[in-house]
Amino acid sequence: MEEPTHHHLRLILFPSPLQGHINPMLQLAHILHSNSFSITILHTKLNSPDPSHHPHFTFLSLDDGLSQTESSMEEDIIELTRLINVKCVDPLRACLRKLLDDQQVSGTGERIACLISDAALYATREVAESVKLRRIVLRTGGVSSFVIFKEIPMLLEKGYLPIQESRLDEPIPEIEGFRVRDLPAMKTASVERYYQLLTSMVEETKASSGLIWNSFEELEHSALDTLCQEFSLPIFLIGPFQKYSAASSDGVRTPDQSSIAWLDKQEPKSVIYVSFGSVAAIDANQFLEIATGLADSNHPFLWVVRPDLVRGLDSECHELLPDGYIEMLGGRGHIVKWAPQQEVLKHPAVGAFWTHNGWNSTLESICGGVPMICMPFFSDQVINARYVSHIWKIGVQLEGRVEREKIVEIIKRLMTGNEGEEIRKTMCQFKEKVQVCTSAGGSSHNALQNFISFIASSSPLDLERIT
Ligand code: UDP
């Protein structure tokens, strides 16, 4: 049998060092590796993945030049991302030059086909061009939020941004179904820098040779149509990635497997799974309201309480729980520091996901067919939540202050009653669409085949042309 033409192609992948960005990049790496590409993962020192979880890949650490204080700025991810874009330019250039030089002399016949970098690492455009390497972008968020990011200059010009408290409920005629409160916001050192970063991300993505999304056409066709009107580059929606590769841990955090043993003991579709991702933080009062609301809901719940979930706390979060809380629950609640989320969302006992609507969590919920209670914190989460609750209608949104009574009410709304029933039905349809689109002949499956041909067919000469 003839060897696949891409058998000797190496792909260099460079994820942004945030959990929600590392996971999908590694999943993509697994998908491409299982299609005969060789994989090199470049990573920063900050949040470096554990190579022992991925023995088939080559890992190269870049000196990110971040000081200890800068690395611990995960709460201000905008400032952190901006710094990485500044500080990684030189080490990345040196690393790529070396890899390209080595391939010339190695004599193995292996060729570096391209760099696949995270959209948030917009500075990679200039670096890839300077070493004449083709650059493909992976956007780890959704298409729907990206097309709103694209409108930021317009939203600034018309005064919708930066968001003013007094205008939160004002509709935005330019974006159907959106109000001012549904626009991206962020607590960061400078909101102007935040909007500038998003605009750079959009512009430098537009200038790439191809664009991959962890999403699927059936979910985001209208945003995709909008995008294609302005972006004349090859676009590949090949997600959800998790459907191709088994849930793989990146080794940055260790999931607590007791979550699954506990779920095994619960009734079908009875459990509320609560997790706000890897970055979002709450204050002590919100923590207490959530704990009490969950207890008062009378539903079993699995709650991820990361050690850094409560802002500015020196002690363990558990110490904030009311006296006798755990005993009072009598096993009805299970609290872990980190859960095997993809497995949790596929578990038959899970009936709802109270989420911050990070894109990975949103997609994982759709893959598991689990309706959502949306409580976005910042940036694209706000847009995703609006899509989930008002456009796709696969969840309900908890708006305003976090209060125990509101929590009890929204859980009831989703878990019982007609509205919840409709939402569950719609979610089931999306889950089936995921199955179809990732099977042979489906849209994501076809897009993956197209992407593989796209990479494999580009001759080394193409690299000369992108200067
Ligand atoms: N996650 C996990 N265990 C947890 C919480 C989160 O494995 O207890 C994973 C989740 O499956 C997802 C990622 O962390 O893949 C979070 O990404 P997302 O885009 O949802 O949010 P972010 O962390 O970027 O805000």
GROMACS .gro file of C-alpha atoms and ligand atoms in nm:
model
  492
    1MET     CA    1   0.000   0.000   0.000
    2GLU     CA    2   0.124   0.349  -0.083
    3GLU     CA    3   0.235   0.558   0.214
    4PRO     CA    4   0.022   0.863   0.294
    5THR     CA    5   0.188   1.168   0.139
    6HIS     CA    6   0.201   1.349   0.474
    7HIS     CA    7   0.391   1.071   0.643
    8HIS     CA    8   0.705   1.283   0.661
    9LEU     CA    9   0.547   1.605   0.767
   10ARG     CA   10   0.604   1.761   1.105
   11LEU     CA   11   0.367   2.017   1.253
   12ILE     CA   12   0.477   2.263   1.519
   13LEU     CA   13   0.201   2.354   1.762
   14PHE     CA   14   0.221   2.650   1.996
   15PRO     CA   15  -0.062   2.677   2.253
   16SER     CA   16  -0.134   2.978   2.471
   17PRO     CA   17  -0.043   2.868   2.826
   18LEU     CA   18  -0.393   2.888   2.973
   19GLN     CA   19  -0.575   2.566   3.058
   20GLY     CA   20  -0.869   2.636   2.828
   21HIS     CA   21  -0.623   2.689   2.541
   22ILE     CA   22  -0.376   2.406   2.615
   23ASN     CA   23  -0.645   2.134   2.624
   24PRO     CA   24  -0.786   2.191   2.274
   25MET     CA   25  -0.439   2.238   2.121
   26LEU     CA   26  -0.328   1.903   2.266
   27GLN     CA   27  -0.649   1.739   2.148
   28LEU     CA   28  -0.581   1.877   1.800
   29ALA     CA   29  -0.227   1.741   1.824
   30HIS     CA   30  -0.365   1.395   1.899
   31ILE     CA   31  -0.607   1.413   1.607
   32LEU     CA   32  -0.328   1.513   1.367
   33HIS     CA   33  -0.086   1.259   1.509
   34SER     CA   34  -0.339   0.982   1.454
   35ASN     CA   35  -0.347   1.100   1.093
   36SER     CA   36   0.028   1.033   1.053
   37PHE     CA   37   0.172   1.377   1.119
   38SER     CA   38   0.470   1.414   1.351
   39ILE     CA   39   0.409   1.664   1.629
   40THR     CA   40   0.628   1.913   1.813
   41ILE     CA   41   0.468   2.110   2.095
   42LEU     CA   42   0.630   2.442   2.182
   43HIS     CA   43   0.531   2.566   2.522
   44THR     CA   44   0.610   2.839   2.770
   45LYS     CA   45   0.757   2.759   3.110
   46LEU     CA   46   0.432   2.882   3.260
   47ASN     CA   47   0.179   2.593   3.282
   48SER     CA   48   0.402   2.360   3.084
   49PRO     CA   49   0.222   2.037   2.990
   50ASP     CA   50   0.352   1.705   3.121
   51PRO     CA   51   0.529   1.528   2.832
   52SER     CA   52   0.480   1.188   2.997
   53HIS     CA   53   0.107   1.216   2.914
   54HIS     CA   54   0.194   1.246   2.545
   55PRO     CA   55   0.486   1.015   2.469
   56HIS     CA   56   0.447   1.045   2.091
   57PHE     CA   57   0.511   1.417   2.079
   58THR     CA   58   0.833   1.615   2.099
   59PHE     CA   59   0.812   1.893   2.360
   60LEU     CA   60   1.025   2.206   2.342
   61SER     CA   61   1.023   2.462   2.618
   62LEU     CA   62   1.055   2.829   2.522
   63ASP     CA   63   1.207   3.068   2.765
   64ASP     CA   64   0.902   3.290   2.814
   65GLY     CA   65   1.108   3.544   3.009
   66LEU     CA   66   0.820   3.596   3.252
   67SER     CA   67   0.917   3.694   3.604
   68GLN     CA   68   0.758   3.514   3.897
   69THR     CA   69   0.517   3.804   3.954
   70GLU     CA   70   0.424   3.813   3.586
   71SER     CA   71   0.362   3.436   3.577
   72SER     CA   72   0.134   3.455   3.877
   73MET     CA   73  -0.088   3.711   3.705
   74GLU     CA   74  -0.337   3.451   3.592
   75GLU     CA   75  -0.615   3.664   3.730
   76ASP     CA   76  -0.529   3.931   3.474
   77ILE     CA   77  -0.508   3.704   3.174
   78ILE     CA   78  -0.516   3.997   2.935
   79GLU     CA   79  -0.200   4.149   3.074
   80LEU     CA   80  -0.044   3.803   3.086
   81THR     CA   81  -0.134   3.730   2.724
   82ARG     CA   82  -0.004   4.068   2.614
   83LEU     CA   83   0.327   4.005   2.791
   84ILE     CA   84   0.363   3.660   2.637
   85ASN     CA   85   0.310   3.813   2.295
   86VAL     CA   86   0.592   4.055   2.363
   87LYS     CA   87   0.834   3.822   2.537
   88CYS     CA   88   0.799   3.514   2.319
   89VAL     CA   89   0.888   3.682   1.991
   90ASP     CA   90   1.266   3.640   2.010
   91PRO     CA   91   1.279   3.292   2.169
   92LEU     CA   92   1.016   3.169   1.922
   93ARG     CA   93   1.208   3.306   1.624
   94ALA     CA   94   1.532   3.146   1.746
   95CYS     CA   95   1.359   2.815   1.810
   96LEU     CA   96   1.187   2.802   1.469
   97ARG     CA   97   1.510   2.900   1.289
   98LYS     CA   98   1.693   2.618   1.463
   99LEU     CA   99   1.421   2.364   1.383
  100LEU     CA  100   1.420   2.470   1.018
  101ASP     CA  101   1.803   2.459   0.998
  102ASP     CA  102   1.814   2.118   1.164
  103GLN     CA  103   1.567   1.974   0.916
  104GLN     CA  104   1.801   2.077   0.630
  105VAL     CA  105   2.092   1.882   0.773
  106SER     CA  106   1.912   1.591   0.938
  107GLY     CA  107   1.870   1.397   0.612
  108THR     CA  108   1.561   1.219   0.746
  109GLY     CA  109   1.345   1.358   0.469
  110GLU     CA  110   1.106   1.495   0.730
  111ARG     CA  111   0.974   1.842   0.652
  112ILE     CA  112   0.819   2.103   0.880
  113ALA     CA  113   0.488   2.182   0.715
  114CYS     CA  114   0.365   2.468   0.930
  115LEU     CA  115   0.326   2.634   1.264
  116ILE     CA  116  -0.017   2.600   1.423
  117SER     CA  117  -0.046   2.873   1.684
  118ASP     CA  118  -0.322   2.989   1.914
  119ALA     CA  119  -0.511   3.293   1.785
  120ALA     CA  120  -0.436   3.474   2.111
  121LEU     CA  121  -0.065   3.451   2.028
  122TYR     CA  122  -0.104   3.708   1.754
  123ALA     CA  123   0.267   3.798   1.755
  124THR     CA  124   0.341   3.460   1.594
  125ARG     CA  125   0.236   3.607   1.259
  126GLU     CA  126   0.536   3.832   1.233
  127VAL     CA  127   0.772   3.560   1.359
  128ALA     CA  128   0.645   3.292   1.120
  129GLU     CA  129   0.676   3.532   0.827
  130SER     CA  130   1.029   3.626   0.921
  131VAL     CA  131   1.141   3.263   0.908
  132LYS     CA  132   0.922   3.190   0.603
  133LEU     CA  133   0.709   2.934   0.776
  134ARG     CA  134   0.343   2.894   0.694
  135ARG     CA  135   0.123   2.980   0.992
  136ILE     CA  136  -0.216   2.828   1.060
  137VAL     CA  137  -0.424   2.957   1.348
  138LEU     CA  138  -0.629   2.757   1.596
  139ARG     CA  139  -0.900   2.965   1.757
  140THR     CA  140  -0.999   2.782   2.075
  141GLY     CA  141  -1.317   2.989   2.124
  142GLY     CA  142  -1.635   2.983   1.916
  143VAL     CA  143  -1.700   3.144   1.578
  144SER     CA  144  -1.998   3.332   1.722
  145SER     CA  145  -1.789   3.520   1.978
  146PHE     CA  146  -1.514   3.582   1.722
  147VAL     CA  147  -1.753   3.759   1.484
  148ILE     CA  148  -1.851   3.988   1.771
  149PHE     CA  149  -1.483   4.052   1.855
  150LYS     CA  150  -1.449   4.150   1.489
  151GLU     CA  151  -1.701   4.428   1.552
  152ILE     CA  152  -1.512   4.583   1.843
  153PRO     CA  153  -1.392   4.888   1.645
  154MET     CA  154  -1.755   4.958   1.546
  155LEU     CA  155  -1.880   4.899   1.903
  156LEU     CA  156  -1.619   5.140   2.037
  157GLU     CA  157  -1.695   5.397   1.774
  158LYS     CA  158  -2.070   5.387   1.842
  159GLY     CA  159  -2.011   5.412   2.218
  160TYR     CA  160  -2.150   5.069   2.319
  161LEU     CA  161  -1.801   4.989   2.449
  162PRO     CA  162  -1.654   5.031   2.703
  163ILE     CA  163  -1.972   4.912   2.875
  164GLN     CA  164  -2.159   5.171   3.083
  165GLU     CA  165  -2.366   5.040   3.375
  166SER     CA  166  -2.654   5.273   3.286
  167ARG     CA  167  -2.690   5.119   2.937
  168LEU     CA  168  -2.674   4.747   3.022
  169ASP     CA  169  -3.023   4.664   2.895
  170GLU     CA  170  -3.004   4.869   2.577
  171PRO     CA  171  -3.040   4.651   2.266
  172ILE     CA  172  -2.771   4.668   1.999
  173PRO     CA  173  -2.950   4.692   1.664
  174GLU     CA  174  -2.629   4.600   1.477
  175ILE     CA  175  -2.613   4.258   1.652
  176GLU     CA  176  -2.941   4.068   1.655
  177GLY     CA  177  -3.050   3.945   1.997
  178PHE     CA  178  -2.771   4.126   2.183
  179ARG     CA  179  -2.785   4.388   2.456
  180VAL     CA  180  -2.500   4.598   2.590
  181ARG     CA  181  -2.465   4.356   2.884
  182ASP     CA  182  -2.397   4.068   2.640
  183LEU     CA  183  -2.085   4.235   2.501
  184PRO     CA  184  -1.737   4.119   2.601
  185ALA     CA  185  -1.605   4.278   2.919
  186MET     CA  186  -1.302   4.213   3.134
  187LYS     CA  187  -1.158   4.325   3.466
  188THR     CA  188  -0.804   4.408   3.367
  189ALA     CA  189  -0.543   4.676   3.422
  190SER     CA  190  -0.662   4.859   3.110
  191VAL     CA  191  -0.984   4.788   2.924
  192GLU     CA  192  -0.845   4.969   2.618
  193ARG     CA  193  -0.564   4.714   2.606
  194TYR     CA  194  -0.821   4.435   2.625
  195TYR     CA  195  -1.006   4.563   2.321
  196GLN     CA  196  -0.675   4.625   2.145
  197LEU     CA  197  -0.567   4.267   2.215
  198LEU     CA  198  -0.891   4.128   2.071
  199THR     CA  199  -0.857   4.347   1.765
  200SER     CA  200  -0.497   4.234   1.711
  201MET     CA  201  -0.611   3.875   1.747
  202VAL     CA  202  -0.876   3.924   1.479
  203GLU     CA  203  -0.641   4.108   1.242
  204GLU     CA  204  -0.351   3.864   1.275
  205THR     CA  205  -0.586   3.569   1.242
  206LYS     CA  206  -0.714   3.719   0.919
  207ALA     CA  207  -0.355   3.729   0.794
  208SER     CA  208  -0.294   3.357   0.854
  209SER     CA  209  -0.281   3.085   0.588
  210GLY     CA  210  -0.568   2.889   0.737
  211LEU     CA  211  -0.796   2.882   1.036
  212ILE     CA  212  -0.907   2.588   1.249
  213TRP     CA  213  -1.199   2.597   1.494
  214ASN     CA  214  -1.296   2.361   1.769
  215SER     CA  215  -1.658   2.390   1.662
  216PHE     CA  216  -1.906   2.249   1.412
  217GLU     CA  217  -2.103   2.402   1.127
  218GLU     CA  218  -2.445   2.284   1.245
  219LEU     CA  219  -2.401   2.491   1.562
  220GLU     CA  220  -2.242   2.805   1.422
  221HIS     CA  221  -2.350   2.826   1.058
  222SER     CA  222  -2.480   3.182   1.075
  223ALA     CA  223  -2.166   3.319   1.243
  224LEU     CA  224  -1.962   3.120   0.992
  225ASP     CA  225  -2.147   3.281   0.700
  226THR     CA  226  -2.074   3.624   0.848
  227LEU     CA  227  -1.708   3.537   0.895
  228CYS     CA  228  -1.666   3.405   0.542
  229GLN     CA  229  -1.787   3.736   0.398
  230GLU     CA  230  -1.472   3.902   0.530
  231PHE     CA  231  -1.218   3.625   0.578
  232SER     CA  232  -1.103   3.489   0.245
  233LEU     CA  233  -0.878   3.215   0.382
  234PRO     CA  234  -0.937   2.841   0.416
  235ILE     CA  235  -1.151   2.780   0.726
  236PHE     CA  236  -1.190   2.437   0.890
  237LEU     CA  237  -1.452   2.366   1.158
  238ILE     CA  238  -1.337   2.025   1.272
  239GLY     CA  239  -1.471   2.006   1.627
  240PRO     CA  240  -1.570   1.908   1.879
  241PHE     CA  241  -1.215   1.773   1.912
  242GLN     CA  242  -1.307   1.551   2.204
  243LYS     CA  243  -1.516   1.333   1.971
  244TYR     CA  244  -1.201   1.213   1.794
  245SER     CA  245  -0.960   1.172   2.079
  246ALA     CA  246  -1.031   1.012   2.415
  247ALA     CA  247  -1.034   1.257   2.706
  248SER     CA  248  -0.669   1.324   2.767
  249SER     CA  249  -0.530   1.496   3.071
  250ASP     CA  250  -0.272   1.763   3.004
  251GLY     CA  251  -0.108   1.699   3.337
  252VAL     CA  252  -0.137   2.063   3.449
  253ARG     CA  253  -0.402   1.965   3.708
  254THR     CA  254  -0.499   1.620   3.836
  255PRO     CA  255  -0.868   1.531   3.814
  256ASP     CA  256  -1.025   1.375   4.123
  257GLN     CA  257  -1.162   1.039   4.009
  258SER     CA  258  -1.383   1.010   4.318
  259SER     CA  259  -1.622   1.231   4.114
  260ILE     CA  260  -1.713   0.934   3.895
  261ALA     CA  261  -1.752   0.686   4.181
  262TRP     CA  262  -1.984   0.936   4.352
  263LEU     CA  263  -2.185   0.995   4.029
  264ASP     CA  264  -2.227   0.619   3.988
  265LYS     CA  265  -2.438   0.621   4.304
  266GLN     CA  266  -2.678   0.894   4.188
  267GLU     CA  267  -3.011   0.871   4.003
  268PRO     CA  268  -3.012   0.933   3.625
  269LYS     CA  269  -3.014   1.302   3.524
  270SER     CA  270  -3.047   1.417   3.886
  271VAL     CA  271  -2.709   1.584   3.951
  272ILE     CA  272  -2.615   1.951   3.902
  273TYR     CA  273  -2.248   1.967   3.802
  274VAL     CA  274  -2.097   2.303   3.900
  275SER     CA  275  -1.768   2.431   3.762
  276PHE     CA  276  -1.643   2.773   3.656
  277GLY     CA  277  -1.338   2.656   3.461
  278SER     CA  278  -0.974   2.719   3.537
  279VAL     CA  279  -0.955   3.098   3.579
  280ALA     CA  280  -1.285   3.257   3.693
  281ALA     CA  281  -1.292   3.354   4.061
  282ILE     CA  282  -1.570   3.454   4.302
  283ASP     CA  283  -1.576   3.639   4.634
  284ALA     CA  284  -1.645   3.487   4.975
  285ASN     CA  285  -2.006   3.605   4.978
  286GLN     CA  286  -2.081   3.452   4.637
  287PHE     CA  287  -1.921   3.128   4.754
  288LEU     CA  288  -2.155   3.117   5.053
  289GLU     CA  289  -2.463   3.194   4.840
  290ILE     CA  290  -2.371   2.917   4.595
  291ALA     CA  291  -2.312   2.666   4.875
  292THR     CA  292  -2.645   2.752   5.037
  293GLY     CA  293  -2.838   2.769   4.710
  294LEU     CA  294  -2.711   2.426   4.609
  295ALA     CA  295  -2.800   2.279   4.947
  296ASP     CA  296  -3.148   2.440   4.938
  297SER     CA  297  -3.217   2.312   4.585
  298ASN     CA  298  -3.250   1.957   4.720
  299HIS     CA  299  -3.071   1.821   4.414
  300PRO     CA  300  -2.749   1.622   4.438
  301PHE     CA  301  -2.453   1.826   4.318
  302LEU     CA  302  -2.090   1.782   4.220
  303TRP     CA  303  -1.902   2.109   4.273
  304VAL     CA  304  -1.550   2.194   4.157
  305VAL     CA  305  -1.391   2.422   4.417
  306ARG     CA  306  -1.042   2.502   4.289
  307PRO     CA  307  -0.800   2.613   4.562
  308ASP     CA  308  -0.795   2.957   4.394
  309LEU     CA  309  -1.171   2.977   4.330
  310VAL     CA  310  -1.232   3.233   4.605
  311ARG     CA  311  -1.045   3.557   4.544
  312GLY     CA  312  -0.799   3.683   4.803
  313LEU     CA  313  -0.840   3.392   5.043
  314ASP     CA  314  -0.546   3.277   5.255
  315SER     CA  315  -0.719   2.974   5.403
  316GLU     CA  316  -0.890   2.675   5.237
  317CYS     CA  317  -1.224   2.755   5.066
  318HIS     CA  318  -1.385   2.480   5.276
  319GLU     CA  319  -1.342   2.697   5.583
  320LEU     CA  320  -1.599   2.937   5.437
  321LEU     CA  321  -1.873   2.671   5.441
  322PRO     CA  322  -2.134   2.710   5.718
  323ASP     CA  323  -2.075   2.492   6.025
  324GLY     CA  324  -2.206   2.138   5.977
  325TYR     CA  325  -2.265   2.197   5.603
  326ILE     CA  326  -2.115   1.871   5.479
  327GLU     CA  327  -2.289   1.663   5.750
  328MET     CA  328  -2.620   1.835   5.674
  329LEU     CA  329  -2.592   1.731   5.307
  330GLY     CA  330  -2.564   1.366   5.407
  331GLY     CA  331  -2.373   1.271   5.091
  332ARG     CA  332  -2.601   1.473   4.859
  333GLY     CA  333  -2.313   1.700   4.760
  334HIS     CA  334  -1.961   1.611   4.651
  335ILE     CA  335  -1.687   1.877   4.637
  336VAL     CA  336  -1.361   1.826   4.446
  337LYS     CA  337  -1.065   2.049   4.357
  338TRP     CA  338  -1.065   1.945   3.991
  339ALA     CA  339  -1.298   1.702   3.810
  340PRO     CA  340  -1.251   1.482   3.503
  341GLN     CA  341  -1.500   1.715   3.336
  342GLN     CA  342  -1.543   1.547   3.000
  343GLU     CA  343  -1.623   1.216   3.171
  344VAL     CA  344  -1.852   1.390   3.418
  345LEU     CA  345  -2.054   1.551   3.140
  346LYS     CA  346  -2.097   1.215   2.970
  347HIS     CA  347  -2.218   1.048   3.290
  348PRO     CA  348  -2.589   0.948   3.288
  349ALA     CA  349  -2.641   1.088   3.641
  350VAL     CA  350  -2.568   1.448   3.534
  351GLY     CA  351  -2.884   1.650   3.460
  352ALA     CA  352  -2.750   2.008   3.439
  353PHE     CA  353  -2.421   2.196   3.418
  354TRP     CA  354  -2.388   2.526   3.605
  355THR     CA  355  -2.109   2.678   3.401
  356HIS     CA  356  -1.915   2.996   3.333
  357ASN     CA  357  -1.952   2.918   2.960
  358GLY     CA  358  -1.587   2.898   2.867
  359TRP     CA  359  -1.594   2.762   2.512
  360ASN     CA  360  -1.453   2.420   2.604
  361SER     CA  361  -1.706   2.374   2.881
  362THR     CA  362  -1.987   2.486   2.652
  363LEU     CA  363  -1.885   2.238   2.381
  364GLU     CA  364  -1.829   1.958   2.632
  365SER     CA  365  -2.179   2.017   2.766
  366ILE     CA  366  -2.322   1.992   2.415
  367CYS     CA  367  -2.126   1.669   2.353
  368GLY     CA  368  -2.274   1.525   2.672
  369GLY     CA  369  -2.624   1.657   2.590
  370VAL     CA  370  -2.635   1.835   2.928
  371PRO     CA  371  -2.845   2.158   2.951
  372MET     CA  372  -2.670   2.456   3.107
  373ILE     CA  373  -2.721   2.715   3.377
  374CYS     CA  374  -2.512   2.999   3.241
  375MET     CA  375  -2.317   3.232   3.468
  376PRO     CA  376  -2.051   3.399   3.255
  377PHE     CA  377  -1.770   3.599   3.415
  378PHE     CA  378  -1.583   3.773   3.134
  379SER     CA  379  -1.482   3.802   2.770
  380ASP     CA  380  -1.625   3.543   2.525
  381GLN     CA  381  -1.806   3.364   2.813
  382VAL     CA  382  -2.063   3.644   2.812
  383ILE     CA  383  -2.130   3.599   2.440
  384ASN     CA  384  -2.138   3.219   2.466
  385ALA     CA  385  -2.392   3.242   2.749
  386ARG     CA  386  -2.619   3.463   2.538
  387TYR     CA  387  -2.599   3.216   2.250
  388VAL     CA  388  -2.668   2.918   2.477
  389SER     CA  389  -2.967   3.074   2.651
  390HIS     CA  390  -3.125   3.293   2.381
  391ILE     CA  391  -3.015   3.173   2.040
  392TRP     CA  392  -2.950   2.799   2.067
  393LYS     CA  393  -3.192   2.766   2.361
  394ILE     CA  394  -2.999   2.492   2.537
  395GLY     CA  395  -2.973   2.660   2.876
  396VAL     CA  396  -3.095   2.934   3.109
  397GLN     CA  397  -2.897   3.232   3.227
  398LEU     CA  398  -2.851   3.342   3.587
  399GLU     CA  399  -2.825   3.721   3.566
  400GLY     CA  400  -2.740   3.984   3.823
  401ARG     CA  401  -2.631   3.913   4.180
  402VAL     CA  402  -2.570   3.556   4.290
  403GLU     CA  403  -2.832   3.488   4.559
  404ARG     CA  404  -2.944   3.161   4.717
  405GLU     CA  405  -3.314   3.208   4.630
  406LYS     CA  406  -3.234   3.280   4.265
  407ILE     CA  407  -3.017   2.969   4.253
  408VAL     CA  408  -3.295   2.747   4.389
  409GLU     CA  409  -3.538   2.901   4.141
  410ILE     CA  410  -3.319   2.861   3.832
  411ILE     CA  411  -3.234   2.500   3.916
  412LYS     CA  412  -3.606   2.430   3.947
  413ARG     CA  413  -3.673   2.608   3.616
  414LEU     CA  414  -3.427   2.386   3.436
  415MET     CA  415  -3.479   2.055   3.614
  416THR     CA  416  -3.860   2.054   3.624
  417GLY     CA  417  -4.135   2.214   3.420
  418ASN     CA  418  -4.203   2.275   3.050
  419GLU     CA  419  -3.923   2.520   2.980
  420GLY     CA  420  -3.666   2.271   3.110
  421GLU     CA  421  -3.826   1.995   2.905
  422GLU     CA  422  -3.803   2.201   2.583
  423ILE     CA  423  -3.440   2.288   2.657
  424ARG     CA  424  -3.354   1.921   2.718
  425LYS     CA  425  -3.516   1.824   2.386
  426THR     CA  426  -3.321   2.089   2.194
  427MET     CA  427  -3.000   1.985   2.367
  428CYS     CA  428  -3.060   1.621   2.267
  429GLN     CA  429  -3.090   1.732   1.905
  430PHE     CA  430  -2.755   1.914   1.926
  431LYS     CA  431  -2.594   1.608   2.083
  432GLU     CA  432  -2.715   1.401   1.787
  433LYS     CA  433  -2.581   1.663   1.545
  434VAL     CA  434  -2.239   1.631   1.708
  435GLN     CA  435  -2.252   1.257   1.649
  436VAL     CA  436  -2.343   1.303   1.283
  437CYS     CA  437  -2.095   1.582   1.205
  438THR     CA  438  -1.796   1.390   1.342
  439SER     CA  439  -1.889   1.061   1.170
  440ALA     CA  440  -1.776   0.969   0.817
  441GLY     CA  441  -1.939   1.209   0.569
  442GLY     CA  442  -2.029   1.464   0.840
  443SER     CA  443  -1.927   1.830   0.820
  444SER     CA  444  -1.645   1.821   1.078
  445HIS     CA  445  -1.516   1.488   0.952
  446ASN     CA  446  -1.502   1.627   0.597
  447ALA     CA  447  -1.336   1.947   0.720
  448LEU     CA  448  -1.067   1.740   0.890
  449GLN     CA  449  -1.000   1.546   0.569
  450ASN     CA  450  -0.983   1.876   0.381
  451PHE     CA  451  -0.742   2.017   0.635
  452ILE     CA  452  -0.515   1.713   0.608
  453SER     CA  453  -0.510   1.744   0.227
  454PHE     CA  454  -0.451   2.118   0.258
  455ILE     CA  455  -0.141   2.065   0.472
  456ALA     CA  456  -0.014   1.766   0.279
  457SER     CA  457  -0.055   1.924  -0.063
  458SER     CA  458   0.133   2.245   0.013
  459SER     CA  459   0.473   2.209  -0.146
  460PRO     CA  460   0.781   2.353   0.021
  461LEU     CA  461   0.770   2.619  -0.250
  462ASP     CA  462   0.454   2.761  -0.097
  463LEU     CA  463   0.665   2.864   0.195
  464GLU     CA  464   0.868   3.093  -0.025
  465ARG     CA  465   0.557   3.273  -0.142
  466ILE     CA  466   0.435   3.397   0.190
  467THR     CA  467   0.703   3.659   0.237
  468UDP     N1  468  -1.188   2.128   3.341
  468UDP     C1  469  -1.161   2.006   3.396
  468UDP     N2  470  -1.193   1.988   3.527
  468UDP     C2  471  -1.252   2.083   3.604
  468UDP     C3  472  -1.281   2.208   3.544
  468UDP     C4  473  -1.248   2.228   3.412
  468UDP     O1  474  -1.110   1.916   3.332
  468UDP     O2  475  -1.276   2.057   3.721
  468UDP     C5  476  -1.151   2.149   3.200
  468UDP     C6  477  -1.274   2.152   3.112
  468UDP     O3  478  -1.308   2.020   3.074
  468UDP     C7  479  -1.231   2.239   2.999
  468UDP     C8  480  -1.125   2.332   3.059
  468UDP     O4  481  -1.089   2.275   3.184
  468UDP     O5  482  -1.173   2.160   2.896
  468UDP     C9  483  -1.178   2.472   3.085
  468UDP     O6  484  -1.188   2.538   2.965
  468UDP     P1  485  -1.300   2.647   2.937
  468UDP     O7  486  -1.277   2.698   2.800
  468UDP     O8  487  -1.434   2.592   2.963
  468UDP     O9  488  -1.276   2.756   3.049
  468UDP     P2  489  -1.148   2.840   3.098
  468UDP    O10  490  -1.079   2.755   3.199
  468UDP    O11  491  -1.062   2.868   2.977
  468UDP    O12  492  -1.208   2.961   3.158
   0.00000   0.00000   0.00000
